[in-house]
Structure formats: C-alpha cells, structure tokens
mmCIF file of C-alpha atoms in Angstrom:
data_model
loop_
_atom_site.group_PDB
_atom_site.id
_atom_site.type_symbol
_atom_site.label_atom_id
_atom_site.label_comp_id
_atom_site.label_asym_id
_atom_site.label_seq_id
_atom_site.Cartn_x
_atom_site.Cartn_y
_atom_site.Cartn_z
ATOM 1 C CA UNK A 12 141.652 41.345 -25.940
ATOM 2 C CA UNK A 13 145.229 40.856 -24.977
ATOM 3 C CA UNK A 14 145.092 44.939 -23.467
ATOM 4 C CA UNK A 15 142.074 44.435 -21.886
ATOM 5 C CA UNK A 16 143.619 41.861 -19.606
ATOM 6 C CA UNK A 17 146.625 43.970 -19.176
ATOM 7 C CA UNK A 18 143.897 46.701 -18.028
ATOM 8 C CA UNK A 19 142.377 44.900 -15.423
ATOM 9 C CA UNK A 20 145.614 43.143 -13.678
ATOM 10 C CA UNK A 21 146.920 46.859 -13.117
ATOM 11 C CA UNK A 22 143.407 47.760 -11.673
ATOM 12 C CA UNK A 23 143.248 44.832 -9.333
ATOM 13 C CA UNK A 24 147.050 45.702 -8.277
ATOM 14 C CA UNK A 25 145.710 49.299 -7.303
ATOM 15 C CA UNK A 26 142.785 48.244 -5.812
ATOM 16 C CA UNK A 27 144.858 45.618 -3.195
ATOM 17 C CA UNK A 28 147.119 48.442 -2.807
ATOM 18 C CA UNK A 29 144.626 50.596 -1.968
ATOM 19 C CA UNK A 30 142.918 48.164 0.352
ATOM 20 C CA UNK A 31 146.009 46.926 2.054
ATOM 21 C CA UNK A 32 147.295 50.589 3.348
ATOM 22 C CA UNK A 33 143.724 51.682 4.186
ATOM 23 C CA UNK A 34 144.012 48.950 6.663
ATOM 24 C CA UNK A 35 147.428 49.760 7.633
ATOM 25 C CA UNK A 36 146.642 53.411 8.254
ATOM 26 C CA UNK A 37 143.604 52.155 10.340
ATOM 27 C CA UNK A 38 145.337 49.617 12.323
ATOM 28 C CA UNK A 39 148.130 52.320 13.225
ATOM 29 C CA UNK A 40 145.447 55.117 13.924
ATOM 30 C CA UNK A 41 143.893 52.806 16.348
ATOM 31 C CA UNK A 42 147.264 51.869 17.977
ATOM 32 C CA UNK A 43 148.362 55.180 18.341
ATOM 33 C CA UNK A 44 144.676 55.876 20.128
ATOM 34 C CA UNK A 45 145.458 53.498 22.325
ATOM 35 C CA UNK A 46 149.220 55.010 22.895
ATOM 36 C CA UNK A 47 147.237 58.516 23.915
ATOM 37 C CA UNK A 48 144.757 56.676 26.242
ATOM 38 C CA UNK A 49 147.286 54.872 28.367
ATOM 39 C CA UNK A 50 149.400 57.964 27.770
ATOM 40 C CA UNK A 51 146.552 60.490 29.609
ATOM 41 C CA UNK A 52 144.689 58.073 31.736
ATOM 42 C CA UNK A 53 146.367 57.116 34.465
ATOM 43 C CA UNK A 54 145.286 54.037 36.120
ATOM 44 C CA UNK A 55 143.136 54.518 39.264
ATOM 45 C CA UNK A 56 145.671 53.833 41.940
ATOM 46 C CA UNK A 57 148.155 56.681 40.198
ATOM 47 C CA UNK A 58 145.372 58.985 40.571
ATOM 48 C CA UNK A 59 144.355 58.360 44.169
ATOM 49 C CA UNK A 60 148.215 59.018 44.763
ATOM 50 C CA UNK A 61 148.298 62.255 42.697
ATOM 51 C CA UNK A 62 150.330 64.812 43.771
ATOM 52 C CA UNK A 63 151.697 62.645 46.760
ATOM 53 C CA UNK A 64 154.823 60.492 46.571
ATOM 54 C CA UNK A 65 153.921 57.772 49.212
ATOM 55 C CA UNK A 66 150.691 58.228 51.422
ATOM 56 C CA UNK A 67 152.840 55.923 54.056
ATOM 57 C CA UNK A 68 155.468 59.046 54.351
ATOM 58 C CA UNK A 69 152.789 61.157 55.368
ATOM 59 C CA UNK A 70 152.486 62.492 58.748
ATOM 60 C CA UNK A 71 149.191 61.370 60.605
ATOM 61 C CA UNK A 72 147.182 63.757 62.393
ATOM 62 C CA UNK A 73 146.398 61.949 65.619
ATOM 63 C CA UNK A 74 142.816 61.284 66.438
ATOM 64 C CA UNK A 75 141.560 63.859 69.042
ATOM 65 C CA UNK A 76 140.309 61.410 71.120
ATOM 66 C CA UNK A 77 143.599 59.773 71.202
ATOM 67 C CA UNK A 78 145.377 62.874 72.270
ATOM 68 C CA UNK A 79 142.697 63.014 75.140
ATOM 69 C CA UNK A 80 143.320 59.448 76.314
ATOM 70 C CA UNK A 81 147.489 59.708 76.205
ATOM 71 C CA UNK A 82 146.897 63.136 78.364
ATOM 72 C CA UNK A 83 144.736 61.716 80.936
ATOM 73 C CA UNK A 84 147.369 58.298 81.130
ATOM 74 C CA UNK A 85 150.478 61.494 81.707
ATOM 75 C CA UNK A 86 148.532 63.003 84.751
ATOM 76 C CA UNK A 87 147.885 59.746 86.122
ATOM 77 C CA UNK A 88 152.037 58.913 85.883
ATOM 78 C CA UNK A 89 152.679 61.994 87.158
ATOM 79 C CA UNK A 90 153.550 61.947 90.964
ATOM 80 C CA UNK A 91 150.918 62.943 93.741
ATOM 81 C CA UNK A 92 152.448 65.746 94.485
ATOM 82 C CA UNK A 93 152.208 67.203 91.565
ATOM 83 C CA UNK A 94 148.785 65.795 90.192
ATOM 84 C CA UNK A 95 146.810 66.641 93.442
ATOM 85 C CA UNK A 96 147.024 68.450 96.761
ATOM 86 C CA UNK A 97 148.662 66.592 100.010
ATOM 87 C CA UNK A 98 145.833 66.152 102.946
ATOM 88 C CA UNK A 99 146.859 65.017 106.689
ATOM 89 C CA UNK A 100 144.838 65.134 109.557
ATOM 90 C CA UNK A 101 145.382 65.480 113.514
ATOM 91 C CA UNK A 102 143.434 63.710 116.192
ATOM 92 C CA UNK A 103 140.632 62.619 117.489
ATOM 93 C CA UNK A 104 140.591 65.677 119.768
ATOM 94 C CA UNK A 105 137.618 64.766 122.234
ATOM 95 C CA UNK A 106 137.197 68.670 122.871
ATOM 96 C CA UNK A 107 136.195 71.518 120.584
ATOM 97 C CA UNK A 108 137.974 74.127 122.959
ATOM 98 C CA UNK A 109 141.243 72.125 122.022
ATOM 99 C CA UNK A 110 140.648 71.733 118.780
ATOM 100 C CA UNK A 111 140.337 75.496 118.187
ATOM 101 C CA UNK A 112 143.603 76.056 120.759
ATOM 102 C CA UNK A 113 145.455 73.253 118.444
ATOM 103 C CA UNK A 114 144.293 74.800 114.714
ATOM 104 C CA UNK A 115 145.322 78.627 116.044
ATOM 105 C CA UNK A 116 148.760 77.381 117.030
ATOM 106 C CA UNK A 117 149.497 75.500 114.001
ATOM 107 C CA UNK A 118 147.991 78.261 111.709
ATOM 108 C CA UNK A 119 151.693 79.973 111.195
ATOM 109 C CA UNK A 120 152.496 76.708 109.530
ATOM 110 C CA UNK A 121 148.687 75.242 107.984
ATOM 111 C CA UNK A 122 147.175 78.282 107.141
ATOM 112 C CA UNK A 123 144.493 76.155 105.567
ATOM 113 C CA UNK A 124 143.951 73.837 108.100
ATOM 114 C CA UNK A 125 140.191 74.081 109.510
ATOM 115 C CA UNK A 126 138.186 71.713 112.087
ATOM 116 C CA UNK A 127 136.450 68.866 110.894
ATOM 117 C CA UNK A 128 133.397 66.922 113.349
ATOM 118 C CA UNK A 129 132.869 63.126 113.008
ATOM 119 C CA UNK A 130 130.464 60.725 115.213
ATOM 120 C CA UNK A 131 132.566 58.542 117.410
ATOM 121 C CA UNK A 132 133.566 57.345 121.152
ATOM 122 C CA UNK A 133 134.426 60.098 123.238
ATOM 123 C CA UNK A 134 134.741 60.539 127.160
ATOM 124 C CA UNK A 135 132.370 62.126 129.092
ATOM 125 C CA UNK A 136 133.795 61.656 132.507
ATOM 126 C CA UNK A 137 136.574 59.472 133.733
ATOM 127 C CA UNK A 138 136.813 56.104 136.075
ATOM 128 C CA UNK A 139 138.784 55.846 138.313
ATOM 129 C CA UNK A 140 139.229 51.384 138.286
ATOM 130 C CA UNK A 141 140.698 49.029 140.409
ATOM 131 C CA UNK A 142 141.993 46.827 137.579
ATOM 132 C CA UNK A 143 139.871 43.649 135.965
ATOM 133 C CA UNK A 144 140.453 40.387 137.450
ATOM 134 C CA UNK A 145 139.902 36.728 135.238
ATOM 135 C CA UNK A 146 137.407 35.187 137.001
ATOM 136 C CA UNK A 147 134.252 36.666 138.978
ATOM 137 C CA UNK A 148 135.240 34.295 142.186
ATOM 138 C CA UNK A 149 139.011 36.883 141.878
ATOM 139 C CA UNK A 150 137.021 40.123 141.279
ATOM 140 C CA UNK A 151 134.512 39.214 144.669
ATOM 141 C CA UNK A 152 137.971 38.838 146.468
ATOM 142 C CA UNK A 153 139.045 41.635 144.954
ATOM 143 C CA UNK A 154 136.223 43.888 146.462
ATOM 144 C CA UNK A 155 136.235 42.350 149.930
ATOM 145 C CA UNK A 156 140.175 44.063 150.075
ATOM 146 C CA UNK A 157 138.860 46.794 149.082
ATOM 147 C CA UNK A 158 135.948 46.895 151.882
ATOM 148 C CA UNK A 159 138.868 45.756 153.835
ATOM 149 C CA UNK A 160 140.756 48.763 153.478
ATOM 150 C CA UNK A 161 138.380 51.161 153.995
ATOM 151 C CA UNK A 162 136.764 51.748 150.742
ATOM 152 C CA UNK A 163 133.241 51.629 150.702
ATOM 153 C CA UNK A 164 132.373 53.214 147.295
ATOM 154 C CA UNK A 165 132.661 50.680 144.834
ATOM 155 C CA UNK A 166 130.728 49.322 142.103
ATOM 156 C CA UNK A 167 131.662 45.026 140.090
ATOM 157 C CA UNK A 168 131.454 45.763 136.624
ATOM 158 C CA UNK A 169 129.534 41.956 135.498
ATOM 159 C CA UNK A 170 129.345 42.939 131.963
ATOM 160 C CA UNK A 171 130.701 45.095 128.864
ATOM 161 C CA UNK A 172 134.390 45.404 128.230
ATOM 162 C CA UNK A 173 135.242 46.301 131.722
ATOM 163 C CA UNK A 174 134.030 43.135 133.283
ATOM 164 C CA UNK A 175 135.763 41.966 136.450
ATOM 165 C CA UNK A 176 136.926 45.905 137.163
ATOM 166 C CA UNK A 177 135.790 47.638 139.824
ATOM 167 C CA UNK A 178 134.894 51.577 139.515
ATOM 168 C CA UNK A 179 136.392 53.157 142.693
ATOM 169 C CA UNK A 180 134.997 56.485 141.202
ATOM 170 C CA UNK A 181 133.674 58.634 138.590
ATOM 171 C CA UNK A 182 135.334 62.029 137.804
ATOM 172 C CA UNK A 183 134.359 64.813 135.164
ATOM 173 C CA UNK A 184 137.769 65.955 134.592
ATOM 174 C CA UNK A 185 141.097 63.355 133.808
ATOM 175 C CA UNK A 186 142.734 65.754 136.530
ATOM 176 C CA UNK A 187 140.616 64.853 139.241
ATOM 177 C CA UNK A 188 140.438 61.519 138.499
ATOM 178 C CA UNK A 189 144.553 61.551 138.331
ATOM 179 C CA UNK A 190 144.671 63.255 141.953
ATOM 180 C CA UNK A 191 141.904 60.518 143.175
ATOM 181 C CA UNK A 192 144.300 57.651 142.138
ATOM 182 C CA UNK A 193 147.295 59.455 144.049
ATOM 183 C CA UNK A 194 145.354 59.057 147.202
ATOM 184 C CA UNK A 195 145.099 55.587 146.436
ATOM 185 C CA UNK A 196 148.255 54.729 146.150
ATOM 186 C CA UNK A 197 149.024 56.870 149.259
ATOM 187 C CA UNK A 198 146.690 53.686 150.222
ATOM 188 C CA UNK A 199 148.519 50.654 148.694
ATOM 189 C CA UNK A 200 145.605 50.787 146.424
ATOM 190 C CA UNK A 201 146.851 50.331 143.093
ATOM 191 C CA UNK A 202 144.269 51.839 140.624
ATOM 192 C CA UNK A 203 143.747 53.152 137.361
ATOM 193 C CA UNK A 204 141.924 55.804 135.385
ATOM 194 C CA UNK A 205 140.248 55.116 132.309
ATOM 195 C CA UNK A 206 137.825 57.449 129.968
ATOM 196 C CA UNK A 207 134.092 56.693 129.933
ATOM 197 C CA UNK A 208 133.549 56.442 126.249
ATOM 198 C CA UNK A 209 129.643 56.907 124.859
ATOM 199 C CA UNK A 210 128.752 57.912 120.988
ATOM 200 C CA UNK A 211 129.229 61.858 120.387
ATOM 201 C CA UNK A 212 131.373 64.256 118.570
ATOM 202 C CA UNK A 213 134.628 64.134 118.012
ATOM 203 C CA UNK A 214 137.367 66.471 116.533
ATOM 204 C CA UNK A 215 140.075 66.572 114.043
ATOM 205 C CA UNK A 216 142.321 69.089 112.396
ATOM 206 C CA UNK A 217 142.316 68.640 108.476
ATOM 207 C CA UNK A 218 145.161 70.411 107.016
ATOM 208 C CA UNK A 219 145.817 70.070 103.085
ATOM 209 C CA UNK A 220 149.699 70.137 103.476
ATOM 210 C CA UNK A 221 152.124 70.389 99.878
ATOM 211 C CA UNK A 222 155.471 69.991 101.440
ATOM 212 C CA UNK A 223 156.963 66.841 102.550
ATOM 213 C CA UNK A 224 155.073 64.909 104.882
ATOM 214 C CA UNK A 225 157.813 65.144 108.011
ATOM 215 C CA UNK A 226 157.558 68.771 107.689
ATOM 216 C CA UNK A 227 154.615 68.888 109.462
ATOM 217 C CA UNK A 228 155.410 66.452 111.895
ATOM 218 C CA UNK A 229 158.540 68.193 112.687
ATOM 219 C CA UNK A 230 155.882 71.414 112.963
ATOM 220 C CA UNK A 231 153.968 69.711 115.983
ATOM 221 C CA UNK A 232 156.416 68.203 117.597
ATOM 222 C CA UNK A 233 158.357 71.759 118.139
ATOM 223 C CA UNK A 234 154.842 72.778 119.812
ATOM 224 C CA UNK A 235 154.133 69.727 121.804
ATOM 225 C CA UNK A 236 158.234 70.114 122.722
ATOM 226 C CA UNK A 237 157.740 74.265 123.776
ATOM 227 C CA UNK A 238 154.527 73.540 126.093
ATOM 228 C CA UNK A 239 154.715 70.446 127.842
ATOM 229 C CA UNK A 240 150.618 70.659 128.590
ATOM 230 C CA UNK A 241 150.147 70.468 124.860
ATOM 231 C CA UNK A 242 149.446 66.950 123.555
ATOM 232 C CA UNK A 243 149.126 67.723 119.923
ATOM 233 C CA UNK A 244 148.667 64.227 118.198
ATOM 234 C CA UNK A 245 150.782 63.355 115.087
ATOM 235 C CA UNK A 246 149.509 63.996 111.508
ATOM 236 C CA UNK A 247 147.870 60.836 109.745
ATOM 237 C CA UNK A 248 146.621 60.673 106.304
ATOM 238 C CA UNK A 249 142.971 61.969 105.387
ATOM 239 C CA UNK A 250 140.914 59.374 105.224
#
C-alpha cells in the first residue's frame, strides 16, 4: 500500500510535467507565429511606399493641361512685337488714283502694304465760302456787301453745319477753287474754300510694319520732304 502511493505521486509529477511544457511549447510556437507575421507582413502604409523612400521627394509630372495654361500666360507676357505682327495705316485718301500713287512709292519700304476701302465723308467738289456769320440779321448784311461789290452769284446757307456762310462758288477740283479765291482777294473779298463732303468711298494704305513705329514715319516724311505736291498723311494705328 505504502508503494502504491509512491507510484502514483511520481505519475502525477510526470503528468504536470508533461502538461506544463506542452503548454509552454504551444504558447512559444504561437509567439514565434506571431514574430514571422509581423516579420513578413508589412503594414499597409509600408507597402503602398514599397520600393520608394518618400513619395513627397518625388518629382511630379505636371498636368498637361497645366503646361497648356502656363504657355498660353508666356505668349501673352511676351511683348507685341514679338507675339504678333505691327499694323499702321495711312489716310483717309479721298482718291483711289492717290492711293495707288501713295502705296507704289512707299512699296521700297512696305512691301506688304495694300489699299483698303471704307464708307465715309468724302468731297465731291469744293466751295468756295464767304465765311459764317452768328446771327442771320449779320449773314443778310453780309450778302448785301457782297451784291455791293459786284458779286452776284451767291447762295445763304439757312441750315446744316455751314449755316450763316455764303457759297460764292462750287468747283470740281481744290485747284480751281484755290485760283477762284485769289481773284477774290484781288477783290478785298476775303473767302474760303472748303470740301463738299457726302457718304462714299474712302481710301487708306494698310501696311503691317515690324520695325519701330518712327521708322515708317521717318519713311513718309523723306517722300512728302522730296516732292513738295505729295501730301502723304502720317501712319496711325489699324483700327
């Protein structure tokens, strides 16, 4: 009886042993399971950043529409003379014939310059005026000198912007009407002569120009300066 006791102390002593370090070898199988996960599974943000150091470091490929708006915003800095073509123009020139003399002598110079026709006042004929008095009672006294004086051939402008002149004559060329007003004056007469303007055609030179501005102007006036019946008018902006 006394053995048998012995017996079965020893085999509970083996059996706790037993038990205890199949725990122990469980517990540090599972830890070291749990070592190899963390180990070979990275957590998410490492693997987004695989292979990368910093994503901020990167260099960013600009958006294409970007690079199309910063272009256009250069070309607009850029100055006008080298984002688009100069353009002057020279007139009005009431006659084509002197439109076509003007654009063949400034061809050496405008090479590109061509004649342009817009709707505006131009003369067709020229007055010859006695000039416009402030009231009508000054313009009848004004006429009766006239009469006076020995000239019959007048006509009161009552209306319009030459109200209170008096037309002493109507010319078709500015020369005529100049040697008309000499007589005049031969006269004591001291008259005027003035373009009758009504609604037509009318002419200018367009010239697209690249150099500096006075460069052309410098251009006409040598002409106008070379031929004194030459009357070229100076360059203006293209409208």
């Amino acid at each position: 009886m006394k053995y048998l006791f012995y017996i079965l102390v020893v085999i509970n002593l083996v059996f706790l042993i037993w038990k205890f370090g199949l725990e122990e070898r469980d517990a540090l199988i599972e830890e070291a399971n749990e070592q190899h996960v963390e180990i070979t599974q990275p957590p998410p943000a490492m693997l987004e950043n695989e292979g990368f150091e910093d994503f901020d470091s990167l260099p960013v490929q600009p958006d294409p529409a970007e690079t199309s708006a910063e272009s256009s915003d250069n070309a607009e800095g850029l100055p006008e003379s080298a984002s688009s073509q100069g353009c002057f123009e020279v007139g009005p020139i009431q006659e084509r014939e002197v439109a076509d003399n003007y654009l063949s002598l400034l061809e050496p110079v405008a090479s590109e310059a061509h004649v342009v026709i817009r709707s505006g006042d131009v003369a067709e004929g020229w007055w010859v005026l006695y000039p416009k008095a402030s009231t009508r009672e000054a313009a009848l006294a004004n006429r009766q000198m006239l009469l006076n004086k020995g000239i019959y051939e007048t006509w009161l402008f009552d209306k319009g912007p030459l109200e209170g002149a008096i037309s002493l004559g109507l010319y078709k060329t500015q020369n005529e009407a100049q040697a008309a007003v000499q007589s005049l004056m031969e006269k004591g007469i001291a008259a005027k002569v003035a373009p009758r303007q009504v609604r037509g055609d009318i002419f200018w030179l367009k010239i697209p120009w690249t150099q500096l501005p006075l460069a052309l102007d410098e251009a006409i006036h040598m002409l106008n300066s070379q031929d004194s019946s030459l009357n070229i008018p100076s360059p203006v902006m293209c409208r």
